[in-house]
Coordinates of C-alpha atoms in Angstrom, one line a residue:
X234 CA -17.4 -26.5 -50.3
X235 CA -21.1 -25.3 -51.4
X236 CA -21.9 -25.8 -48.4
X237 CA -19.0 -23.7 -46.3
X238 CA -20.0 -20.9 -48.6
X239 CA -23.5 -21.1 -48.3
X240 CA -22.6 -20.8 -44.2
X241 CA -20.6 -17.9 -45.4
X242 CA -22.7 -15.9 -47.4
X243 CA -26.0 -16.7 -44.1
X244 CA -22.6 -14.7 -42.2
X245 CA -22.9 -11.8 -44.7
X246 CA -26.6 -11.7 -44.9
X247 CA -26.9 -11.9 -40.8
X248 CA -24.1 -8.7 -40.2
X249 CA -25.7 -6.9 -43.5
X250 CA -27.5 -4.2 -41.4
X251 CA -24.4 -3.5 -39.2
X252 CA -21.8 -1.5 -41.2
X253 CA -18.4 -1.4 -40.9
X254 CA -15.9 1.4 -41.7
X255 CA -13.7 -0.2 -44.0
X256 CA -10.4 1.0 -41.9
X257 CA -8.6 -2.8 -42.2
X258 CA -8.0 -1.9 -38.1
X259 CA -8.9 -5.2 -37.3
X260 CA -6.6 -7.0 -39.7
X261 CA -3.6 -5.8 -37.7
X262 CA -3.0 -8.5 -35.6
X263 CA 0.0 -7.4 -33.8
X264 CA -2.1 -4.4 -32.9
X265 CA -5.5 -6.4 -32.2
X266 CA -3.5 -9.3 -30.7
X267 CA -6.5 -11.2 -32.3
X268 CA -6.9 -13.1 -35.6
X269 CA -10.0 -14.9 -37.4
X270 CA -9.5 -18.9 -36.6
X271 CA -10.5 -20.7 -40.0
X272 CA -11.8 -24.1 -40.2
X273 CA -10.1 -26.3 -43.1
X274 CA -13.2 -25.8 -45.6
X275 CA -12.6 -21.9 -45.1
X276 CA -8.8 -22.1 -45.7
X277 CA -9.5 -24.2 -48.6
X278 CA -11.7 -21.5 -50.2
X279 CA -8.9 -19.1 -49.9
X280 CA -6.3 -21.4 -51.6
X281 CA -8.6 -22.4 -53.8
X282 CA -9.1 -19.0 -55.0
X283 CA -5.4 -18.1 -55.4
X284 CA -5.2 -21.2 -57.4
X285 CA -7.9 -19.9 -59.2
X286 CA -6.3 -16.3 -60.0
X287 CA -3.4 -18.4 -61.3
X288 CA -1.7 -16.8 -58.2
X289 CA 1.0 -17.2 -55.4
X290 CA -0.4 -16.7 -51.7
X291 CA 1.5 -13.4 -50.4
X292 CA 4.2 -13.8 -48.0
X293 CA 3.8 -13.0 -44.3
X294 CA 3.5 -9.5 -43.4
X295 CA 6.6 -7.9 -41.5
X296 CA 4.1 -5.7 -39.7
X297 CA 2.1 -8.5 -38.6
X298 CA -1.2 -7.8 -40.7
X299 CA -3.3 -10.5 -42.3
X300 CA -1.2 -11.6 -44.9
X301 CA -4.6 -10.8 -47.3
X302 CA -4.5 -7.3 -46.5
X303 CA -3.3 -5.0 -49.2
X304 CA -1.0 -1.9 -49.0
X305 CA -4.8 0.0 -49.0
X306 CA -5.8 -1.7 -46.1
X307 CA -8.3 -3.7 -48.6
X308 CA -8.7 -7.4 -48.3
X309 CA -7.5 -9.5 -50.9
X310 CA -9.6 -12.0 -50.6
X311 CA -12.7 -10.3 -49.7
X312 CA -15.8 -12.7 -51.9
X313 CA -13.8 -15.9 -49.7
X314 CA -13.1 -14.5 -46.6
X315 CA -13.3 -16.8 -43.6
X316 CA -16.3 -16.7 -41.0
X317 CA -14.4 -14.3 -38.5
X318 CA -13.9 -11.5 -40.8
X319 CA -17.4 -11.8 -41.8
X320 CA -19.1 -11.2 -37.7
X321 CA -16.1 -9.4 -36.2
X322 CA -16.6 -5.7 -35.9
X323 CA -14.4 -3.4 -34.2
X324 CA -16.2 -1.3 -31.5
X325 CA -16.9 1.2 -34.3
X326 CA -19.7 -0.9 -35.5
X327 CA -23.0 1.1 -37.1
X328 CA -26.1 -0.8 -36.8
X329 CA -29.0 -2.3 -35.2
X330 CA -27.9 -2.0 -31.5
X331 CA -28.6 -5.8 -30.9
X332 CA -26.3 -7.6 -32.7
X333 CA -27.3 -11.6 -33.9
X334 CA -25.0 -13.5 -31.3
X335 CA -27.2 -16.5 -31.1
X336 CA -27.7 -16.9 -34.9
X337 CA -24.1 -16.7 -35.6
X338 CA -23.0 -19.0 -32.8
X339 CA -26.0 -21.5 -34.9
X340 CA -23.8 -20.8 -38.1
X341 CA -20.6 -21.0 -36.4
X342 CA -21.8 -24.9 -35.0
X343 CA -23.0 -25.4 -38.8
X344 CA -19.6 -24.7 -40.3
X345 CA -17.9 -27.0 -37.5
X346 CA -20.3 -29.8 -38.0
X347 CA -19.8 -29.7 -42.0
X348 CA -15.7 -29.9 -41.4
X349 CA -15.4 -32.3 -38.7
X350 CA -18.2 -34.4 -40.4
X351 CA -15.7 -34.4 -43.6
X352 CA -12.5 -35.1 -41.2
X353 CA -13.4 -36.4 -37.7
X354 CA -9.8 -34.7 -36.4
X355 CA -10.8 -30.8 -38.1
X356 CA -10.0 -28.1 -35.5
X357 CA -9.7 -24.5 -36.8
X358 CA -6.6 -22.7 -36.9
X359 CA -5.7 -19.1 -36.9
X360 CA -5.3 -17.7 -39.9
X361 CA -1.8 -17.1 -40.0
X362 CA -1.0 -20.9 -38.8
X363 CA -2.6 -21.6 -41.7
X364 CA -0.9 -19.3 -44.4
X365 CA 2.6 -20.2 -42.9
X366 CA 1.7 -23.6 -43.2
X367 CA 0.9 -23.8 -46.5
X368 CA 3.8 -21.6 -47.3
X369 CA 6.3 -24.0 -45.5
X370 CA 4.4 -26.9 -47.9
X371 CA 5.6 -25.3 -50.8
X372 CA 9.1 -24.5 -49.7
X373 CA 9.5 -28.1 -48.6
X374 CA 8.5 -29.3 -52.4
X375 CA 10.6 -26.6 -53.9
X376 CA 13.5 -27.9 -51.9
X377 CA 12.8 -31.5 -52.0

């Protein structure tokens, strides 16, 4: 896990000149018809940190957001949030007009190494896979 964040935070430090307006646009998938793909490390992180808040993922958005998106258009889970949120920017993106697509491919190829070096069969899912994933997990022990 130390070192999936340490991938993440190189993503932060990478897109840190280009800015972002804050508008949670992207995070409407049913709008975008595009969603971050996580790799099991980065999902981890995120259930790790509900867990950690003593707290219950959120259910499935009927509007078809990120399930982490609050009714402010702020990400819930902002300090964990996976590798796409961190070098996707809509095309209202402030910065440096060249933007570091070889570097993050390099981190991208880090963070797939580290996952499939820890599980030979580790493919990245979309987010949302993911969340109703883990939510059908829990329903299934619940019911079981």
């Amino acid at each position: 896990m130390a070192e999936t964040r340490a991938i993440l935070a190189k993503a932060s430090a990478l897109w840190a000149p280009h800015s972002c307006l804050a508008s949670g646009d992207c995070c409407h998938f049913e709008t975008t018809k595009r969603q971050p793909w996580l790799w099991p490390s980065e999902w981890t992180l995120i259930v790790d940190h509900f867990k950690q808040m003593k707290r219950d993922l959120p259910p499935i958005r009927p509007d078809g957001a990120c399930p982490f998106l609050n009714d402010n258009n702020r990400c819930t889970i902002y300090d964990v949030r996976p590798f796409g949120c961190r070098t996707f920017f809509c095309a209202r993106i402030k910065g440096p007009s060249r933007q570091p697509a070889s570097e993050t491919t390099a981190l991208l190829e880090r963070l797939a190494s580290v996952n499939i070096g820890l599980n030979s069969d580790a493919n990245p899912r979309t987010i949302v896979d993911w969340h109703q994933n883990q939510v059908d997990a829990i329903t299934n022990r619940c019911e079981g």
